[in-house]
Coordinates of C-alpha atoms and ligand atoms in Angstrom, one line a residue:
M1 CA -26.2 12.8 -7.4
H2 CA -24.5 14.4 -10.4
I3 CA -21.5 12.6 -11.8
E4 CA -19.4 14.6 -14.2
I5 CA -17.5 12.5 -16.7
L6 CA -14.7 13.8 -18.8
T7 CA -11.3 12.5 -19.9
P8 CA -8.9 15.3 -20.1
A9 CA -5.2 14.5 -19.8
Q10 CA -2.0 16.5 -19.7
P11 CA 0.0 16.2 -22.9
A12 CA 2.7 14.0 -21.2
A13 CA 0.2 11.5 -19.9
R14 CA -1.7 11.5 -23.2
E15 CA 1.5 11.0 -25.2
W16 CA 2.6 8.1 -23.0
L17 CA -0.8 6.4 -23.3
R18 CA -0.5 6.6 -27.1
K19 CA 1.9 3.6 -27.0
P20 CA -0.2 0.7 -28.3
R21 CA 1.3 -1.8 -25.9
H22 CA 3.3 -1.8 -22.7
Q23 CA 5.9 -4.5 -22.5
L24 CA 7.8 -6.1 -19.6
L25 CA 11.1 -4.7 -18.2
I26 CA 13.5 -7.6 -18.0
N27 CA 17.3 -7.1 -17.6
G28 CA 17.1 -3.5 -18.7
Q29 CA 15.2 -4.3 -21.9
W30 CA 11.5 -3.8 -22.8
V31 CA 10.3 -7.1 -24.1
D32 CA 7.1 -8.8 -25.2
P33 CA 5.7 -11.5 -23.0
A34 CA 6.7 -14.9 -24.3
G35 CA 3.1 -15.9 -24.9
G36 CA 2.4 -12.7 -26.8
Q37 CA -0.6 -12.0 -24.6
Y38 CA -1.8 -8.5 -23.5
L39 CA -4.5 -7.4 -21.1
P40 CA -6.6 -4.2 -21.5
T41 CA -6.4 -1.8 -18.6
I42 CA -9.5 0.3 -18.0
N43 CA -10.4 3.8 -16.8
P44 CA -13.0 2.9 -14.2
A45 CA -14.7 6.3 -14.5
T46 CA -15.8 5.7 -18.1
G47 CA -15.1 2.0 -18.8
E48 CA -12.8 3.0 -21.7
V49 CA -9.7 1.0 -22.5
L50 CA -6.6 3.1 -21.7
A51 CA -3.8 0.7 -22.8
Q52 CA -2.8 -2.8 -23.3
I53 CA -0.4 -4.3 -20.7
A54 CA 1.7 -7.4 -21.1
A55 CA 0.2 -10.6 -19.5
A56 CA 3.3 -12.4 -18.4
D57 CA 3.5 -16.2 -17.8
A58 CA 5.6 -18.3 -15.6
G59 CA 8.4 -18.4 -18.3
D60 CA 8.5 -14.6 -18.2
V61 CA 8.8 -14.7 -14.4
D62 CA 11.7 -17.2 -14.8
R63 CA 13.5 -14.7 -17.1
A64 CA 12.9 -11.8 -14.8
V65 CA 14.0 -13.7 -11.7
A66 CA 17.1 -14.9 -13.6
A67 CA 18.0 -11.3 -14.5
A68 CA 17.5 -10.2 -10.9
R69 CA 19.5 -13.2 -9.6
Q70 CA 22.4 -12.4 -12.0
A71 CA 22.3 -8.7 -11.1
F72 CA 22.5 -9.7 -7.4
D73 CA 25.1 -12.5 -7.7
D74 CA 27.6 -10.6 -9.8
G75 CA 28.0 -8.3 -6.9
A76 CA 28.3 -4.9 -8.7
W77 CA 25.0 -3.6 -7.3
R78 CA 25.2 -4.9 -3.8
N79 CA 28.9 -3.8 -3.4
M80 CA 28.3 -0.4 -4.9
V81 CA 29.7 2.4 -2.7
P82 CA 26.7 3.3 -0.4
A83 CA 27.0 7.0 -1.1
A84 CA 26.7 6.3 -4.8
R85 CA 23.6 4.2 -4.2
A86 CA 22.2 7.0 -2.1
R87 CA 22.7 9.5 -5.0
L88 CA 20.9 7.1 -7.3
L89 CA 17.9 6.8 -5.0
W90 CA 17.8 10.6 -4.6
R91 CA 17.8 10.9 -8.4
I92 CA 14.8 8.6 -8.6
A93 CA 13.0 10.9 -6.1
D94 CA 13.8 13.9 -8.2
L95 CA 12.6 12.3 -11.4
I96 CA 9.3 11.4 -9.6
D97 CA 8.9 15.0 -8.6
A98 CA 9.8 16.2 -12.1
H99 CA 7.0 14.0 -13.5
I100 CA 4.5 14.5 -10.7
D101 CA 1.6 15.8 -12.9
E102 CA 2.0 13.1 -15.4
L103 CA 2.2 10.3 -12.8
S104 CA -0.8 11.6 -10.8
E105 CA -2.9 11.8 -13.9
L106 CA -1.9 8.3 -15.0
E107 CA -2.8 7.1 -11.5
T108 CA -6.2 8.8 -11.7
L109 CA -7.0 7.5 -15.2
D110 CA -6.0 4.0 -14.3
Q111 CA -7.3 3.7 -10.7
G112 CA -10.0 6.3 -10.7
K113 CA -8.9 8.3 -7.6
A114 CA -9.6 12.1 -7.4
L115 CA -6.5 13.8 -8.8
Y116 CA -5.6 15.6 -5.5
V117 CA -5.1 12.3 -3.8
G118 CA -2.2 11.3 -6.0
R119 CA -1.0 14.8 -6.7
W120 CA -0.8 16.1 -3.1
A121 CA -0.6 12.9 -1.0
E122 CA 0.6 9.7 -2.7
I123 CA 3.0 10.7 -5.4
P124 CA 5.0 13.2 -3.2
M125 CA 5.1 10.5 -0.6
A126 CA 6.5 8.0 -3.1
A127 CA 9.3 10.5 -3.8
E128 CA 10.0 10.9 -0.1
Q129 CA 10.3 7.1 0.3
F130 CA 13.3 7.2 -2.1
R131 CA 14.8 10.2 -0.3
F132 CA 14.4 8.7 3.2
F133 CA 16.0 5.4 2.2
A134 CA 18.7 7.2 0.2
G135 CA 19.7 8.5 3.6
M136 CA 19.7 5.0 5.0
C137 CA 22.2 3.6 2.4
T138 CA 25.2 5.0 4.3
K139 CA 23.9 3.9 7.7
V140 CA 23.6 0.2 7.3
S141 CA 26.0 -1.1 9.9
G142 CA 26.6 -3.9 12.4
D143 CA 27.9 -4.1 16.0
T144 CA 31.2 -4.9 17.6
I145 CA 30.3 -7.5 20.2
P146 CA 32.2 -8.3 23.4
S147 CA 32.4 -12.1 23.6
S148 CA 32.6 -14.2 26.8
I149 CA 33.9 -17.3 25.0
N150 CA 36.7 -18.7 27.2
Y151 CA 37.8 -21.7 25.2
Q152 CA 39.9 -19.9 22.6
P153 CA 43.5 -21.2 22.2
A154 CA 45.9 -19.9 24.8
G155 CA 47.3 -16.5 23.9
K156 CA 44.6 -15.8 21.4
R157 CA 41.7 -13.4 21.5
I158 CA 38.1 -13.5 20.2
Q159 CA 37.0 -10.7 17.9
A160 CA 33.3 -10.8 17.1
Y161 CA 31.1 -8.4 15.0
T162 CA 28.0 -8.4 12.8
T163 CA 27.6 -7.1 9.3
K164 CA 24.3 -6.6 7.4
E165 CA 24.0 -7.9 3.9
P166 CA 21.2 -7.7 1.4
V167 CA 18.7 -10.5 1.5
G168 CA 19.0 -11.1 -2.2
V169 CA 16.3 -11.2 -4.9
V170 CA 13.0 -9.6 -3.8
A171 CA 9.6 -10.1 -5.3
A172 CA 7.5 -7.0 -4.6
I173 CA 3.7 -7.7 -5.1
T174 CA 1.4 -4.6 -4.8
P175 CA -2.3 -3.8 -4.7
W176 CA -4.5 -1.5 -6.8
N177 CA -5.6 1.1 -4.2
S178 CA -2.5 3.4 -4.1
P179 CA -0.2 1.9 -6.7
L180 CA 2.8 4.2 -6.9
I181 CA 3.3 4.7 -3.2
M182 CA 3.1 0.9 -2.7
H183 CA 5.8 0.3 -5.2
A184 CA 8.0 3.0 -3.6
M185 CA 7.5 1.5 -0.1
K186 CA 9.1 -1.7 -1.3
L187 CA 11.6 -0.6 -3.9
A188 CA 13.2 2.2 -1.9
P189 CA 14.3 0.1 1.1
A190 CA 15.1 -2.9 -1.1
L191 CA 17.4 -0.9 -3.3
A192 CA 18.9 0.9 -0.4
A193 CA 19.8 -2.4 1.1
G194 CA 21.4 -3.6 -2.1
C195 CA 18.7 -6.1 -3.1
T196 CA 17.5 -6.7 -6.7
V197 CA 13.8 -6.7 -7.4
V198 CA 11.0 -8.2 -9.6
L199 CA 8.0 -5.9 -9.2
K200 CA 4.5 -7.3 -10.0
P201 CA 1.9 -4.5 -9.8
A202 CA -1.9 -5.2 -9.6
E203 CA -3.3 -6.1 -13.0
E204 CA -5.9 -3.3 -12.8
T205 CA -3.4 -0.6 -12.1
S206 CA 0.0 -1.3 -13.7
L207 CA 0.5 2.0 -15.6
T208 CA 2.4 4.0 -13.0
A209 CA 4.7 1.0 -12.3
L210 CA 5.6 0.9 -16.0
R211 CA 6.2 4.7 -16.1
L212 CA 8.2 4.5 -12.8
A213 CA 10.3 1.7 -14.4
E214 CA 11.2 4.1 -17.3
L215 CA 12.2 6.7 -14.7
L216 CA 14.4 4.1 -12.9
V217 CA 16.2 3.3 -16.1
E218 CA 16.6 7.1 -16.7
A219 CA 18.0 7.5 -13.2
G220 CA 20.7 4.9 -14.0
V221 CA 19.4 1.8 -12.1
P222 CA 21.6 -1.0 -13.7
A223 CA 20.0 -3.6 -15.9
G224 CA 18.4 -6.5 -14.0
V225 CA 18.4 -4.6 -10.6
V226 CA 14.7 -3.8 -11.1
N227 CA 12.4 -5.8 -13.4
V228 CA 8.7 -5.2 -13.9
V229 CA 6.5 -8.1 -14.8
T230 CA 2.8 -7.3 -15.3
G231 CA -0.1 -9.8 -15.5
L232 CA -2.4 -11.9 -13.4
G233 CA -1.9 -12.4 -9.7
S234 CA -2.8 -16.1 -10.1
V235 CA -0.1 -16.5 -12.7
V236 CA 2.7 -14.0 -12.1
G237 CA 2.2 -13.4 -8.4
A238 CA 1.9 -17.2 -7.7
A239 CA 5.0 -18.0 -9.8
L240 CA 7.0 -15.3 -7.9
S241 CA 5.9 -16.5 -4.5
A242 CA 6.8 -20.0 -5.2
H243 CA 10.0 -19.3 -7.2
K244 CA 13.1 -21.1 -5.7
Q245 CA 15.4 -18.3 -6.8
V246 CA 13.5 -15.6 -5.0
D247 CA 14.8 -14.9 -1.5
K248 CA 12.0 -12.7 -0.2
V249 CA 8.4 -11.6 -1.0
A250 CA 7.3 -8.2 0.1
F251 CA 3.5 -8.2 -0.3
T252 CA 0.7 -5.7 0.2
G253 CA -2.8 -6.8 -0.5
S254 CA -5.7 -8.8 1.0
T255 CA -5.4 -11.2 3.9
Q256 CA -6.7 -14.0 1.7
T257 CA -3.9 -13.5 -0.9
G258 CA -1.4 -13.1 1.9
R259 CA -2.2 -16.7 2.9
A260 CA -1.7 -17.9 -0.7
I261 CA 1.7 -16.2 -0.8
L262 CA 2.7 -18.0 2.4
D263 CA 1.7 -21.3 0.8
G264 CA 3.9 -20.5 -2.2
A265 CA 6.8 -19.3 -0.1
K266 CA 7.1 -22.4 2.0
G267 CA 9.0 -24.4 -0.7
N268 CA 12.3 -22.5 -0.2
L269 CA 11.3 -20.9 3.1
K270 CA 11.8 -17.5 1.6
K271 CA 11.4 -14.4 3.9
V272 CA 8.0 -12.8 3.7
T273 CA 6.6 -9.5 4.9
L274 CA 2.9 -8.9 4.6
E275 CA 0.9 -5.7 4.7
L276 CA -2.7 -6.9 4.7
G277 CA -6.2 -5.8 5.3
G278 CA -7.8 -3.9 8.1
K279 CA -11.1 -2.9 9.7
S280 CA -9.9 0.1 11.6
P281 CA -12.0 1.5 14.5
V282 CA -12.5 5.2 15.0
V283 CA -13.5 6.1 18.6
I284 CA -15.1 9.4 19.4
M285 CA -15.2 10.2 23.1
P286 CA -17.9 12.6 24.6
D287 CA -15.4 15.4 25.2
A288 CA -14.0 15.4 21.7
D289 CA -13.7 18.5 19.6
L290 CA -16.8 17.5 17.6
D291 CA -16.2 19.5 14.5
A292 CA -12.7 18.1 14.1
A293 CA -13.9 14.6 15.0
I294 CA -16.8 14.5 12.6
A295 CA -14.7 15.9 9.7
G296 CA -11.9 13.5 10.7
A297 CA -14.1 10.5 10.8
A298 CA -15.6 11.3 7.4
N299 CA -12.2 11.8 5.9
A300 CA -11.0 8.5 7.5
I301 CA -13.5 6.5 5.5
F302 CA -14.2 8.6 2.4
F303 CA -10.7 9.6 1.4
N304 CA -9.7 7.7 -1.8
G305 CA -13.3 6.2 -1.8
G306 CA -12.4 4.1 1.3
Q307 CA -9.9 2.1 -0.7
V308 CA -7.3 2.6 2.0
C309 CA -5.9 -0.2 4.1
V310 CA -6.2 2.0 7.2
A311 CA -9.7 3.3 6.4
G312 CA -11.8 4.1 9.5
S313 CA -14.6 1.7 8.5
R314 CA -16.0 1.1 12.1
L315 CA -17.0 4.2 13.9
Y316 CA -17.8 4.0 17.7
V317 CA -19.4 7.1 19.1
H318 CA -20.3 7.8 22.7
R319 CA -24.0 7.5 23.1
S320 CA -24.4 11.1 24.4
I321 CA -23.2 12.5 21.0
F322 CA -24.2 9.7 18.7
D323 CA -27.1 11.4 16.8
K324 CA -25.1 14.6 16.4
V325 CA -22.1 12.8 15.0
V326 CA -24.1 10.6 12.6
G327 CA -26.0 13.7 11.5
G328 CA -22.8 15.6 10.9
M329 CA -21.2 12.8 9.0
A330 CA -24.3 12.4 6.8
D331 CA -24.2 16.1 6.0
I332 CA -20.7 15.7 4.8
A333 CA -21.4 12.5 2.9
R334 CA -24.3 14.0 1.0
T335 CA -22.2 16.9 -0.2
I336 CA -19.2 15.0 -1.4
R337 CA -18.9 15.6 -5.2
L338 CA -18.4 12.4 -7.2
G339 CA -16.9 12.5 -10.7
H340 CA -14.1 11.8 -13.0
G341 CA -10.9 12.0 -11.0
L342 CA -9.4 14.5 -13.4
S343 CA -12.3 16.9 -13.0
P344 CA -11.2 19.8 -10.7
D345 CA -14.4 19.7 -8.7
T346 CA -14.2 16.0 -7.9
Q347 CA -13.8 15.0 -4.3
M348 CA -14.3 11.3 -4.8
G349 CA -13.7 9.2 -7.9
P350 CA -15.1 5.8 -8.9
L351 CA -13.9 2.6 -7.3
V352 CA -11.1 0.8 -9.2
S353 CA -13.4 -1.5 -11.1
K354 CA -17.0 -2.6 -11.7
R355 CA -16.1 -5.8 -9.9
Q356 CA -15.0 -3.9 -6.8
A357 CA -18.1 -1.6 -6.9
D358 CA -20.4 -4.7 -7.2
R359 CA -18.6 -6.2 -4.2
V360 CA -19.1 -3.1 -2.1
K361 CA -22.7 -2.7 -3.2
A362 CA -23.4 -6.4 -2.3
Y363 CA -22.1 -5.7 1.3
I364 CA -24.4 -2.7 1.6
D365 CA -27.4 -4.5 0.3
Q366 CA -26.7 -7.5 2.6
A367 CA -26.4 -5.3 5.7
V368 CA -29.8 -3.6 4.9
A369 CA -31.4 -7.0 4.2
D370 CA -30.2 -8.1 7.6
G371 CA -31.9 -5.2 9.3
A372 CA -29.3 -2.5 9.5
T373 CA -30.3 1.2 8.8
L374 CA -29.0 3.0 5.8
V375 CA -28.5 6.6 7.0
C376 CA -27.3 7.9 3.6
G377 CA -25.8 6.7 0.3
G378 CA -25.9 3.1 -0.8
G379 CA -26.3 3.9 -4.5
Q380 CA -24.2 2.5 -7.3
K381 CA -23.9 4.9 -10.3
G382 CA -22.0 6.1 -13.3
P383 CA -21.6 5.0 -16.9
A384 CA -19.5 2.0 -15.9
G385 CA -21.3 1.3 -12.7
T386 CA -18.2 2.0 -10.7
F387 CA -19.3 4.9 -8.4
I388 CA -20.5 4.1 -4.9
E389 CA -22.1 6.9 -2.9
P390 CA -20.6 7.7 0.5
T391 CA -22.5 5.4 2.7
I392 CA -23.3 5.4 6.5
I393 CA -24.9 2.5 8.2
T394 CA -26.1 2.2 11.8
G395 CA -27.7 -0.7 13.7
A396 CA -25.6 -3.5 12.2
D397 CA -25.2 -6.7 14.0
P398 CA -21.6 -6.7 15.5
K399 CA -21.1 -10.2 14.0
S400 CA -22.4 -9.3 10.5
A401 CA -20.1 -9.2 7.4
I402 CA -20.4 -5.4 7.1
V403 CA -18.9 -5.0 10.6
C404 CA -16.3 -7.9 10.5
E405 CA -15.1 -8.0 6.9
E406 CA -13.0 -5.5 4.9
V407 CA -15.3 -3.8 2.4
F408 CA -12.7 -1.5 0.9
G409 CA -15.1 1.2 -0.3
P410 CA -16.8 4.4 1.1
V411 CA -18.9 2.6 3.7
V412 CA -18.8 3.1 7.4
V413 CA -20.7 1.3 10.2
V414 CA -21.5 3.4 13.2
A415 CA -22.3 2.1 16.7
P416 CA -22.8 3.8 20.1
F417 CA -20.9 3.0 23.3
D418 CA -21.3 3.9 27.0
D419 CA -17.8 3.5 28.5
V420 CA -14.2 3.0 27.7
A421 CA -14.0 -0.7 28.6
E422 CA -17.0 -1.4 26.3
V423 CA -15.4 0.5 23.4
V424 CA -12.0 -1.2 23.8
A425 CA -13.7 -4.6 23.6
A426 CA -15.6 -3.6 20.5
A427 CA -12.6 -2.0 18.8
N428 CA -10.6 -5.2 19.5
D429 CA -13.4 -7.6 18.4
T430 CA -11.8 -8.1 15.0
E431 CA -9.3 -10.4 13.3
F432 CA -7.5 -7.4 12.0
G433 CA -5.2 -4.9 13.8
L434 CA -3.9 -2.4 11.3
A435 CA -4.8 1.0 12.7
A436 CA -7.3 3.0 14.9
S437 CA -8.0 6.5 15.8
V438 CA -9.2 8.1 19.0
W439 CA -10.8 11.5 19.3
T440 CA -10.7 13.1 22.8
Q441 CA -9.2 16.0 24.7
D442 CA -8.9 13.8 27.8
L443 CA -5.2 12.7 28.2
S444 CA -6.0 9.7 30.3
A445 CA -8.6 8.4 27.8
A446 CA -6.2 9.0 24.9
S447 CA -3.4 7.2 26.8
R448 CA -5.6 4.2 27.9
L449 CA -7.2 3.7 24.5
S450 CA -4.0 4.0 22.5
A451 CA -2.4 1.4 24.9
D452 CA -5.4 -1.0 24.9
I453 CA -6.4 -1.0 21.2
R454 CA -4.5 -3.8 19.5
A455 CA -3.3 -2.2 16.3
G456 CA -0.1 -1.3 14.5
T457 CA -0.9 2.5 14.5
V458 CA -3.1 4.5 16.8
W459 CA -3.8 8.1 15.9
V460 CA -5.1 10.5 18.4
N461 CA -7.2 13.5 17.1
C462 CA -6.2 12.6 13.6
H463 CA -6.5 9.7 11.2
S464 CA -4.3 8.5 8.2
F465 CA -1.5 10.8 9.1
W466 CA 1.3 9.2 7.2
D467 CA 5.0 9.9 7.0
V468 CA 7.8 7.8 5.6
A469 CA 9.5 8.1 9.0
L470 CA 6.5 6.3 10.8
P471 CA 6.4 2.5 10.7
I472 CA 3.2 1.1 9.3
G473 CA 1.9 -2.5 9.6
G474 CA -0.4 -4.7 11.4
F475 CA -1.1 -6.7 14.6
K476 CA -3.0 -10.0 14.2
Q477 CA -4.2 -10.9 10.7
S478 CA -3.2 -7.4 9.3
G479 CA 0.2 -8.7 8.5
W480 CA 3.8 -9.5 9.3
G481 CA 6.4 -6.8 9.7
R482 CA 6.5 -3.0 9.2
E483 CA 7.1 -0.8 6.2
S484 CA 8.4 2.8 6.4
G485 CA 10.5 4.1 9.2
V486 CA 14.2 3.4 10.0
G487 CA 13.5 -0.2 10.8
A488 CA 12.0 -1.1 7.4
I489 CA 15.3 -1.5 5.8
E490 CA 15.9 -4.5 8.1
N491 CA 13.2 -6.4 6.0
Y492 CA 15.8 -6.5 3.2
L493 CA 18.9 -7.3 5.3
E494 CA 20.4 -10.4 6.7
V495 CA 22.6 -10.2 9.8
K496 CA 25.9 -12.0 9.5
T497 CA 27.9 -12.8 12.7
V498 CA 31.7 -13.0 12.2
C499 CA 33.6 -14.5 15.1
M500 CA 37.4 -14.7 14.8
V501 CA 40.2 -16.1 16.8
V502 CA 43.1 -13.8 16.3
Ligands
NAP601 P1 -5.2 -8.6 -3.6 O1 -6.3 -9.1 -4.4 O2 -4.7 -9.4 -2.5 O3 -4.0 -8.3 -4.7 C1 -2.8 -7.8 -4.3 C2 -1.7 -8.3 -5.3 O4 -1.5 -9.7 -5.2 C3 -2.0 -8.0 -6.7 O5 -0.9 -7.6 -7.4 C4 -2.6 -9.3 -7.2 O6 -2.5 -9.5 -8.6 C5 -1.7 -10.2 -6.5 N1 -2.2 -11.6 -6.4 C6 -3.5 -12.1 -6.5 N2 -3.5 -13.4 -6.4 C7 -2.3 -13.8 -6.1 C8 -1.7 -15.1 -5.8 N3 -2.4 -16.2 -5.7 N4 -0.4 -15.1 -5.5 C9 0.4 -14.0 -5.5 N5 -0.1 -12.8 -5.8 C10 -1.4 -12.7 -6.1 O7 -5.5 -7.2 -3.0 P2 -6.1 -6.0 -3.8 O8 -7.6 -6.3 -3.9 O9 -5.4 -5.6 -5.0 O10 -5.9 -4.8 -2.7 C11 -6.7 -4.5 -1.7 C12 -6.2 -5.2 -0.4 O11 -4.9 -4.7 -0.1 C13 -7.1 -4.8 0.8 O12 -7.3 -6.0 1.6 C14 -6.2 -3.8 1.6 O13 -6.5 -3.7 2.9 C15 -4.9 -4.3 1.3 N6 -3.9 -3.2 1.5 C16 -3.1 -3.3 2.6 C17 -2.2 -2.3 2.9 C18 -1.3 -2.3 4.1 O14 -0.4 -1.6 4.2 N7 -1.6 -3.2 5.1 C19 -2.1 -1.2 2.0 C20 -2.9 -1.2 0.9 C21 -3.8 -2.2 0.6 P3 -3.8 -9.1 -9.5 O15 -4.1 -7.7 -9.4 O16 -3.4 -9.5 -10.8 O17 -4.9 -9.9 -8.9
MG602 MG1 -7.3 0.6 -14.6

């Protein structure tokens, strides 16, 4: 396997990276962390240090939350005319589009992903989040409710209605796999609702959050409405989750960290939404369009190096076509070009860090040690040890770690099945329930499987088809609540009932 390593960068990204240090955005000002500590952020393709980002402490979190609290409580932001807030969100989207090349290159340098993933999928979708929720600003409304109360004073009437009000100060905590889109999925509905935000990006991929923050300021987001506090999850994330002045945490990340967030949130019973891990099944029925299914199943696991919450990491193939599908997937896997994400030929970049690559490699080695068959891949390569070859495994024990746990890398386990009932049971034999895909031309099989698989999204004859209009989120331990879609703004709203005697 040839890995091409180069570090080109557009002038804009290069210019921005020249800044020696990246500070915190608190109350509209770029400030040093109180402790003066900075963390290096690394290009995982090469191991080179790209920039120094502020390592905030609990005192910095206090300052950021106080700024967000003040910006919420003084009322100017939440009472802004909805149409004006809509125009502001639309401006943010336009600025993301205007800086799309710079943002996608920063994302690639920081996260490792092949450039096309950011440039054509994630960054445009981040802009669309702001446009979609810009449209929602003017549609937040309540109901007029007929009341059956019959004990009002004689001659009086009851008038009852609901209004929707922003929930308050939101802590948005995001992961490293697809940073900018994750920020947008929280910021856009939160701002549309009139909330104020403290954003804590993943420590390994904070650069596009910081660049986005500059664009928010440029768009005219008032001081304190969005604050960005970089640093360690165990410090900044934990302080935000436990903070008494935070009204809600919007979290995307691992199921394990989701549990830690709940522990922190219980002190003031803040509202919590959780978008967590997955182990999403892909089911290929015997009648499927095999070329489409094989390419689709490969893309479901190898896109973004498998660092996708909805990655199709368990593949179930009808026994009659099992060898053909595995062979076809292996042919694709062996030809995927790995390299620096900025290299135009690259189809798959490195994983986000050496730590993550080691973790993925350990899962593969353990599966093989336990008797599973490595069909292809399995290697760990590159100057920083961060590249994992696209890997296909068969014959794994259904109770083994490689089948049950989220690996979050380009690794798929494939197993045969004989009938629909058997594959439904296998697909549902997981603590997760984020997504699934089913490949078939048979309408009743598609209908039965999409009804019976316990997951927040079921795709039929496609996988990872995302749109801001489609709700995304998990059944079971894949999370609480849904992001995207019209309903997502409700995560950031409280219902107020007003009942009058008039
Ligand atoms: P992670 O380790 O859970 O980290 C997510 C965020 O939480 C990071 O900002 C992290 O900060 C922070 N954090 C860590 N410890 C914390 C604590 N004790 N309290 C509060 N915050 C804390 O997840 P990850 O490894 O970055 O991301 C991969 C995971 O995200 C996978 O499980 C994936 O499935 C999931 N994911 C889910 C979705 C979805 O929509 N369901 C989408 C994308 C990803 P540091 O970076 O500083 O540790
Ligand atoms: Mg990095």
